[in-house]
One Martini backbone bead per residue (centre of mass of N, CA, C, O) as a GRO file, in nm:
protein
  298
    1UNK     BB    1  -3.741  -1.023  -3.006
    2UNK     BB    2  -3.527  -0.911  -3.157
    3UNK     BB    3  -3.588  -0.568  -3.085
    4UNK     BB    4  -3.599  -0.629  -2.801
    5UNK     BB    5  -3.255  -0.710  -2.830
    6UNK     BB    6  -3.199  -0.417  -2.934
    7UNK     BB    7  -3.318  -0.218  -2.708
    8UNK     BB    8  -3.138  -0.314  -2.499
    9UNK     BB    9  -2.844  -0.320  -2.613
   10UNK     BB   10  -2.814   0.011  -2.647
   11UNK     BB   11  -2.717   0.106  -2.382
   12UNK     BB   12  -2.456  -0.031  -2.374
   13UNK     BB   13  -2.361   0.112  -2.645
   14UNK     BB   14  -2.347   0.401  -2.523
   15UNK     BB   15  -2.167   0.367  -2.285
   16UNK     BB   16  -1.929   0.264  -2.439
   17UNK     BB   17  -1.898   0.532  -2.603
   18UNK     BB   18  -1.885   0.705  -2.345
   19UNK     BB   19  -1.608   0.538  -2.266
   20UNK     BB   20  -1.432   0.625  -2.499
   21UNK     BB   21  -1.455   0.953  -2.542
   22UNK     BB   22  -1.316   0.955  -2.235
   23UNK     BB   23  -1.023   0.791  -2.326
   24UNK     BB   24  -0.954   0.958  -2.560
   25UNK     BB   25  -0.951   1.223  -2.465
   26UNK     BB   26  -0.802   1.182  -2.196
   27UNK     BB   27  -0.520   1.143  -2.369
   28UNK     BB   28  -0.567   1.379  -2.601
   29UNK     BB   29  -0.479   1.588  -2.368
   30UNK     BB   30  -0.238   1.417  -2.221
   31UNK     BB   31  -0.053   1.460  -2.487
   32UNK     BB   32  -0.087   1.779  -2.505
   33UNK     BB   33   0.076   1.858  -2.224
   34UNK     BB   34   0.331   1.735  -2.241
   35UNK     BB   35   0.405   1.919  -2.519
   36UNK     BB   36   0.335   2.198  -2.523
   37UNK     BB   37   0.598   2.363  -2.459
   38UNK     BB   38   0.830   2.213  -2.711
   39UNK     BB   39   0.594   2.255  -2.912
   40UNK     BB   40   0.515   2.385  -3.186
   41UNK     BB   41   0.243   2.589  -3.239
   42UNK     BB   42   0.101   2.486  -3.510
   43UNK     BB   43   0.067   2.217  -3.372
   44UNK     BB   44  -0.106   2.255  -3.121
   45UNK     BB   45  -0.353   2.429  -3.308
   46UNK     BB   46  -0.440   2.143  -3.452
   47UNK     BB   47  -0.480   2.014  -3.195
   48UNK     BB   48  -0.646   2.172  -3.077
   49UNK     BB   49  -0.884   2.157  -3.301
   50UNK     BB   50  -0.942   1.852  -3.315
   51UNK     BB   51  -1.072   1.825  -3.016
   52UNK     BB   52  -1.281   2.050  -3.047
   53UNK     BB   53  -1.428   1.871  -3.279
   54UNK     BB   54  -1.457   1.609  -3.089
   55UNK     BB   55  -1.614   1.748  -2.875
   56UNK     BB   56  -1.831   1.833  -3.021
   57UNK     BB   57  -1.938   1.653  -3.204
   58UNK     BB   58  -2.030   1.403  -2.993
   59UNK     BB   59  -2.241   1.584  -2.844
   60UNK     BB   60  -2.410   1.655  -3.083
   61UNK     BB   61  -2.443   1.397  -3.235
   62UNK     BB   62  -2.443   1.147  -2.978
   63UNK     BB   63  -2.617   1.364  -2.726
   64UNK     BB   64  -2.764   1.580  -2.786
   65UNK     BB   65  -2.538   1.834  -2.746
   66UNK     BB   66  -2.516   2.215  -2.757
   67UNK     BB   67  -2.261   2.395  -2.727
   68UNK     BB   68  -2.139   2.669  -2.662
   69UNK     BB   69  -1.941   2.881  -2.745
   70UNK     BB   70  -1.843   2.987  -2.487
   71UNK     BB   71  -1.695   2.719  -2.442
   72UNK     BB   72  -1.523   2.677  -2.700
   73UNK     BB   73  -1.373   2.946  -2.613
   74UNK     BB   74  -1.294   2.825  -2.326
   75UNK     BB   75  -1.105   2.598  -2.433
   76UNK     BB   76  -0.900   2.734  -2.636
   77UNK     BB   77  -0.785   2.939  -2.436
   78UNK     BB   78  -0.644   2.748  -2.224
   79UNK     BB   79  -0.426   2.677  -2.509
   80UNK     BB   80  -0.360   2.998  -2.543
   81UNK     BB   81  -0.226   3.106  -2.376
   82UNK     BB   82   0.043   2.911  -2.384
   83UNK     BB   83   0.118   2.959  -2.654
   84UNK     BB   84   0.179   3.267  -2.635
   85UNK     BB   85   0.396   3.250  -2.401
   86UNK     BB   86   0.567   3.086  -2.590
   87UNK     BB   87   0.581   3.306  -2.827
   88UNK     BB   88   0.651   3.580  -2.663
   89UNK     BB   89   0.813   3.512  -2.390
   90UNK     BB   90   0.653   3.524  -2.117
   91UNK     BB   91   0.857   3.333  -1.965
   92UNK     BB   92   1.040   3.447  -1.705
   93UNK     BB   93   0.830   3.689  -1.626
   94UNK     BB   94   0.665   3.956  -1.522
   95UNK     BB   95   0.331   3.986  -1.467
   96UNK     BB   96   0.245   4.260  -1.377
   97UNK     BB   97   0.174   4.156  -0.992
   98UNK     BB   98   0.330   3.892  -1.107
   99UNK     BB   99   0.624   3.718  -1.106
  100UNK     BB  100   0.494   3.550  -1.351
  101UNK     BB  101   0.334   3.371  -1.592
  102UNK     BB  102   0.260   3.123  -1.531
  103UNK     BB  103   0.041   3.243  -1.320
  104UNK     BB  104  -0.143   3.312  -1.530
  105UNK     BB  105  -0.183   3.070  -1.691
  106UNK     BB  106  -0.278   2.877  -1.454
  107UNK     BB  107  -0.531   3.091  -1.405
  108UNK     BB  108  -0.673   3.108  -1.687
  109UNK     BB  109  -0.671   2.816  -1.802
  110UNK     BB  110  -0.839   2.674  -1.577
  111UNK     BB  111  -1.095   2.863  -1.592
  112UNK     BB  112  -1.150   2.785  -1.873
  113UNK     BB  113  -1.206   2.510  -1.804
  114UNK     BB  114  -1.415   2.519  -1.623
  115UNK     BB  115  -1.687   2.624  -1.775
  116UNK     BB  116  -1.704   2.353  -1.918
  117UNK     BB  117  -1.731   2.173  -1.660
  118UNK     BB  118  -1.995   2.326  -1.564
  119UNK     BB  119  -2.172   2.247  -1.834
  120UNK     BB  120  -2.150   1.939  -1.839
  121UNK     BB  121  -2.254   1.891  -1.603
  122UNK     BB  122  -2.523   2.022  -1.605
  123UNK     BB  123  -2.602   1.859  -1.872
  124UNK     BB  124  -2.502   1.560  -1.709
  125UNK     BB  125  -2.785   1.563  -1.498
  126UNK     BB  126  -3.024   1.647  -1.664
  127UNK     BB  127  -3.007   1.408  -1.858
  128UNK     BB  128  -3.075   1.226  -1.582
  129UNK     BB  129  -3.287   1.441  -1.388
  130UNK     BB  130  -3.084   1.612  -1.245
  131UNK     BB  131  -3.114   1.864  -1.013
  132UNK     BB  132  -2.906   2.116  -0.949
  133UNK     BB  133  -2.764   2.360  -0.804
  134UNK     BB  134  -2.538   2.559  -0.814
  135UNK     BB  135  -2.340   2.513  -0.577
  136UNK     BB  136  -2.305   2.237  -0.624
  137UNK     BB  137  -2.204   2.266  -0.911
  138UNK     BB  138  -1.971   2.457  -0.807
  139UNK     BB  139  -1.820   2.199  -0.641
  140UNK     BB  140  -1.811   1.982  -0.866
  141UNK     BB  141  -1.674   2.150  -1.088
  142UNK     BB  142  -1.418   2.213  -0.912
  143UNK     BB  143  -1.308   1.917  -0.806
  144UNK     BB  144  -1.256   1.816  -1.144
  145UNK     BB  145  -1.076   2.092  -1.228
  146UNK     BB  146  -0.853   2.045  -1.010
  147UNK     BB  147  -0.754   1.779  -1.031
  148UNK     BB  148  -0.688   1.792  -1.296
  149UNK     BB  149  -0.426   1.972  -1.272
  150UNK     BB  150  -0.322   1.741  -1.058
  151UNK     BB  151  -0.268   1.612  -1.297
  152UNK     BB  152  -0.058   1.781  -1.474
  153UNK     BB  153   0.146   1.756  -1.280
  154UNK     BB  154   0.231   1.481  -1.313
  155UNK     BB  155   0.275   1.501  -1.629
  156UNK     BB  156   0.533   1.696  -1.517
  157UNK     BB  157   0.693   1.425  -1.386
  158UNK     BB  158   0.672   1.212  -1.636
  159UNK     BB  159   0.819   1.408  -1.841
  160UNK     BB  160   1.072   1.388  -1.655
  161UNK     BB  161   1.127   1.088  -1.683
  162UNK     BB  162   1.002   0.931  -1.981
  163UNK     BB  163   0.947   1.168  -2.217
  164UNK     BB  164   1.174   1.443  -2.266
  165UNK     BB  165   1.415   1.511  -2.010
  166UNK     BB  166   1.321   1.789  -1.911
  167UNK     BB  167   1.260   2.079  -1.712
  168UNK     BB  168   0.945   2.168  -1.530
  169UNK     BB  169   1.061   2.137  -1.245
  170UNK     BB  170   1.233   2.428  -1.063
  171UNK     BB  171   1.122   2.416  -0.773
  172UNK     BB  172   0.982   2.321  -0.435
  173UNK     BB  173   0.739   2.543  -0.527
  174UNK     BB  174   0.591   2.478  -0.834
  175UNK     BB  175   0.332   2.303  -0.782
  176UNK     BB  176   0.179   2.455  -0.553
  177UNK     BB  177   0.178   2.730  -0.735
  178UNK     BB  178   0.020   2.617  -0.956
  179UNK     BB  179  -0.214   2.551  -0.779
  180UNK     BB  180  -0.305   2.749  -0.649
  181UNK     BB  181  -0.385   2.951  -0.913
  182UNK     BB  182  -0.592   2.715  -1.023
  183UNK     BB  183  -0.774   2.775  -0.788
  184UNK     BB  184  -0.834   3.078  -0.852
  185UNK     BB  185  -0.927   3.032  -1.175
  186UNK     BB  186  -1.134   2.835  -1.072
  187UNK     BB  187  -1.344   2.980  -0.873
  188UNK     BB  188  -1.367   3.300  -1.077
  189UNK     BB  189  -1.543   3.107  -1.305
  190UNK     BB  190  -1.754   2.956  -1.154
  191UNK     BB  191  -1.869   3.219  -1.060
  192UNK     BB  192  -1.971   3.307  -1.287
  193UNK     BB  193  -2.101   3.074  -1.444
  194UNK     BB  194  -2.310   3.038  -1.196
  195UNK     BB  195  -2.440   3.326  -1.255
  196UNK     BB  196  -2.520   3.277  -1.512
  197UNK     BB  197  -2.705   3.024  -1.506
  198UNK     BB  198  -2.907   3.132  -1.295
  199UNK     BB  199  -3.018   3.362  -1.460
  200UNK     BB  200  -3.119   3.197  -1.676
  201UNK     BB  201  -3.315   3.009  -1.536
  202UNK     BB  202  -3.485   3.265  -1.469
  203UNK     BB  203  -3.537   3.299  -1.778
  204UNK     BB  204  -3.688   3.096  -1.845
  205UNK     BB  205  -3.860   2.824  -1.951
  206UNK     BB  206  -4.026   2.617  -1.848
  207UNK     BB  207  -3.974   2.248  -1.839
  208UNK     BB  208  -4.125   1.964  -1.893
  209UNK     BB  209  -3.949   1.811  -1.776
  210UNK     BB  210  -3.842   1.598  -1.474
  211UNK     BB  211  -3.662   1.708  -1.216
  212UNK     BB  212  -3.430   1.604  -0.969
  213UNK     BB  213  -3.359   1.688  -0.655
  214UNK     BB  214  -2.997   1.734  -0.567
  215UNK     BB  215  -2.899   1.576  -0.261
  216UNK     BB  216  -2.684   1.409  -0.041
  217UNK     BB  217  -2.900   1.182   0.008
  218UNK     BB  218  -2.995   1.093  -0.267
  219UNK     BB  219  -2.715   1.063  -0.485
  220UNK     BB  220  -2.696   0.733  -0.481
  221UNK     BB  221  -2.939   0.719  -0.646
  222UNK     BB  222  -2.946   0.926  -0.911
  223UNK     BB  223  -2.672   0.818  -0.958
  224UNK     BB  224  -2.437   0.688  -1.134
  225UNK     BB  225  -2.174   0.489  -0.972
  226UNK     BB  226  -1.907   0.617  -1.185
  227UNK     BB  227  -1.979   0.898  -1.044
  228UNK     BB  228  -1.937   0.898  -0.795
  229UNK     BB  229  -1.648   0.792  -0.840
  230UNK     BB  230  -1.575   1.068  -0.956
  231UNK     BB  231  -1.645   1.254  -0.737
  232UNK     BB  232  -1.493   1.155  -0.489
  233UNK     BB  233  -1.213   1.167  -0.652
  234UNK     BB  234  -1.202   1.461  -0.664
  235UNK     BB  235  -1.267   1.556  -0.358
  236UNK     BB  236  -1.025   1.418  -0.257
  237UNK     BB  237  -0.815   1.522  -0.410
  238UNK     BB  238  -0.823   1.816  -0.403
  239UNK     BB  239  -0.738   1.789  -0.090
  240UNK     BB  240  -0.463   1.741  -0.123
  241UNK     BB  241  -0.361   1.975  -0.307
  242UNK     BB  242  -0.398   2.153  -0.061
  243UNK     BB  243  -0.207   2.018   0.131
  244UNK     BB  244   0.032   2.128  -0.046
  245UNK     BB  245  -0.022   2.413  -0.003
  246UNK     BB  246   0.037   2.413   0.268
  247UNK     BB  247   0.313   2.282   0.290
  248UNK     BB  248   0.414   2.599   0.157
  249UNK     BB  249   0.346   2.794   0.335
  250UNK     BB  250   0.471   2.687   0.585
  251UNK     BB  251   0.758   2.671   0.443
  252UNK     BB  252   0.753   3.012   0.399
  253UNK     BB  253   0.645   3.122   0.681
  254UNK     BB  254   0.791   2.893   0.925
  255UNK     BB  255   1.008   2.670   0.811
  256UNK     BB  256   0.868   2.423   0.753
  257UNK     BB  257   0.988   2.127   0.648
  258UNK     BB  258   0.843   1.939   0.370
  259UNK     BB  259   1.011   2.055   0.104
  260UNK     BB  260   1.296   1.998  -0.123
  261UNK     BB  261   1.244   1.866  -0.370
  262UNK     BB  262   1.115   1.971  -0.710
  263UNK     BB  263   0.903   1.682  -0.682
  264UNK     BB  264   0.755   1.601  -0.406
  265UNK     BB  265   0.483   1.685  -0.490
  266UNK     BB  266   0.396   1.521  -0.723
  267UNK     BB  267   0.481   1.226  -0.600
  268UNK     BB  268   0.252   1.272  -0.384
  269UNK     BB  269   0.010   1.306  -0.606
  270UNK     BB  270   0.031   1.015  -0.770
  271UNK     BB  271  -0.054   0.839  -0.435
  272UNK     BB  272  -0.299   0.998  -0.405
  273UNK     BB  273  -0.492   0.934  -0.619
  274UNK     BB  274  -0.479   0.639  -0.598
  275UNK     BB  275  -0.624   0.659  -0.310
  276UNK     BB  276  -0.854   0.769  -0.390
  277UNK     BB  277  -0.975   0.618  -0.589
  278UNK     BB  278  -0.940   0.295  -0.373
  279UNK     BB  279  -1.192   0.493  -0.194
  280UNK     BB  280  -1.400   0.570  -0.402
  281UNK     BB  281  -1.511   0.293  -0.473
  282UNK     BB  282  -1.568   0.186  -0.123
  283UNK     BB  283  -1.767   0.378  -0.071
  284UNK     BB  284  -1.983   0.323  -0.284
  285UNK     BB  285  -1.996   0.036  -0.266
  286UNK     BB  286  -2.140   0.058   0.007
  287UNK     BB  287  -2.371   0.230  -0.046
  288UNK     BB  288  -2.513   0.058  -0.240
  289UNK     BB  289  -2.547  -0.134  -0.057
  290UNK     BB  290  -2.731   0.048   0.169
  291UNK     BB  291  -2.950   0.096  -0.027
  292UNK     BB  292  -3.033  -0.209  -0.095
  293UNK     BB  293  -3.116  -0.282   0.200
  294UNK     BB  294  -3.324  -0.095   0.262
  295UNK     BB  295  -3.493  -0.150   0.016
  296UNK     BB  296  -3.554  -0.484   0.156
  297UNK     BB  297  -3.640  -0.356   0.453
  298UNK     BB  298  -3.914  -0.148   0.370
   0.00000   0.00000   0.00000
């Protein structure tokens, strides 16, 4: 009875560690975005380096999953751009084509976190059991990796409110056309992640894994409810965030003011996500309803 009861409530005990894996994860690389414009370099390199041991650690040792090296060293480039930009002076000048480098590290920084994001999903999705296209493993890797954005945009509005009180957002389209390049670096990394692992797919040896095709109608009952409530809440944000590009480029192109604040964006955009969570709940909530119903009156 004894090991009866060791055997259940292992999985619990896994839950919780990797419940606890992303909220400590999640917390310290949003202290690291936080500060990282007026931390010294050194200080980000080692802050840098030890989330990177946390996350490969983690995976590694306690999900038997084998990060690929350039994984990881997509994972640090994202925030060696900005390292360098802020080392070399590169920031309020033109990079190139573009008129700032911050738009190049938004696009550069962004799409190397997206490739991370790519390999997770589909990592754990297969470990779930459900395989995934190309198509959709890149539609919600595209969703997380944009979310993530839109979450540091909201970050660099609360460090100007409640810790550092420097000034983070410069212009009135400052938020909304960082989202723009997020959204342009994030297409063209999972664009290729996505060719690669594609590639990698069919040249691979067929594998003994018994894996269930991932379709819209069945994804409600093959994947675990917190999940649904991640992807609702990421593809929900998303569309707010588009919303803000939009809301820039109408009042670049034809004069309708929609923001006036240097905040306006940002402030907008954590009263969205917040909506989003409490729809996504709801949705998912439902959905599970009636999958229980349907299968009662089956």
């Amino acid at each position: 009875m004894e090991d009866l009861a060791t055997a259940s409530t292992k999985p619990i005990y896994r839950q919780i560690e990797f419940y606890a894996f992303c909220v400590i994860s999640f917390s310290a690389k949003s202290v690291l975005l936080i500060g990282l414009p007026y931390r010294e370099w050194p200080v980000n390199t080692v802050y840098t380096i030890s989330l990177l041991l946390f996350f490969y650690c983690f995976f590694r040792f306690r999900q038997n999953l084998r990060a690929p090296v350039v994984v990881v060293f997509c994972l640090a480039a994202a925030v060696a751009v900005d390292i360098l930009g802020n080392k070399l002076g590169l920031y309020g000048h033109p990079f190139g084509p573009l008129r700032d480098y911050d738009e190049f590290a938004h696009f550069a920084g962004s799409g190397f976190s997206a490739v991370a994001a790519f390999w997770l999903l589909r990592a754990a999705t297969r470990r779930l059991g459900v395989k995934l296209s190309s198509g959709r493993l890149a539609f919600l890797a595209t969703s997380v990796s944009f979310t993530y954005c839109g979450w540091y945009e909201i970050l660099e509005l609360w460090d100007e409110y409640f810790w550092s009180h420097f000034e983070r957002i410069h212009w009135w389209d400052d938020t909304p056309n960082d989202l723009f390049y997020d959204f342009l670096g994030v297409i063209a990394f999972i664009g290729v992640a996505a060719l690669v692992f594609a590639v990698k797919d069919r040249l691979a040896k067929p594998s003994s894994a018994k894996l269930f095709p991932g379709r819209l109608r069945n994804l409600t009952t093959l994947l675990p409810a917190d999940m649904l409530v991640f992807f609702a809440t990421t593809t929900a944000f998303g569309l707010c965030c588009w919303f803000e590009i939009f809301r820039m480029f109408d009042q670049r192109w034809f004069g309708r003011i929609h923001l006036v604040g240097n905040r306006d964006s940002a402030i907008y955009l954590q009263w969205e996500l917040a909506a989003c969570v409490a729809l996504s709940v709801g949705i998912v909530t439902v959905a599970r309803l009636l999958d229980r119903h349907r299968a009662s009156t089956a």
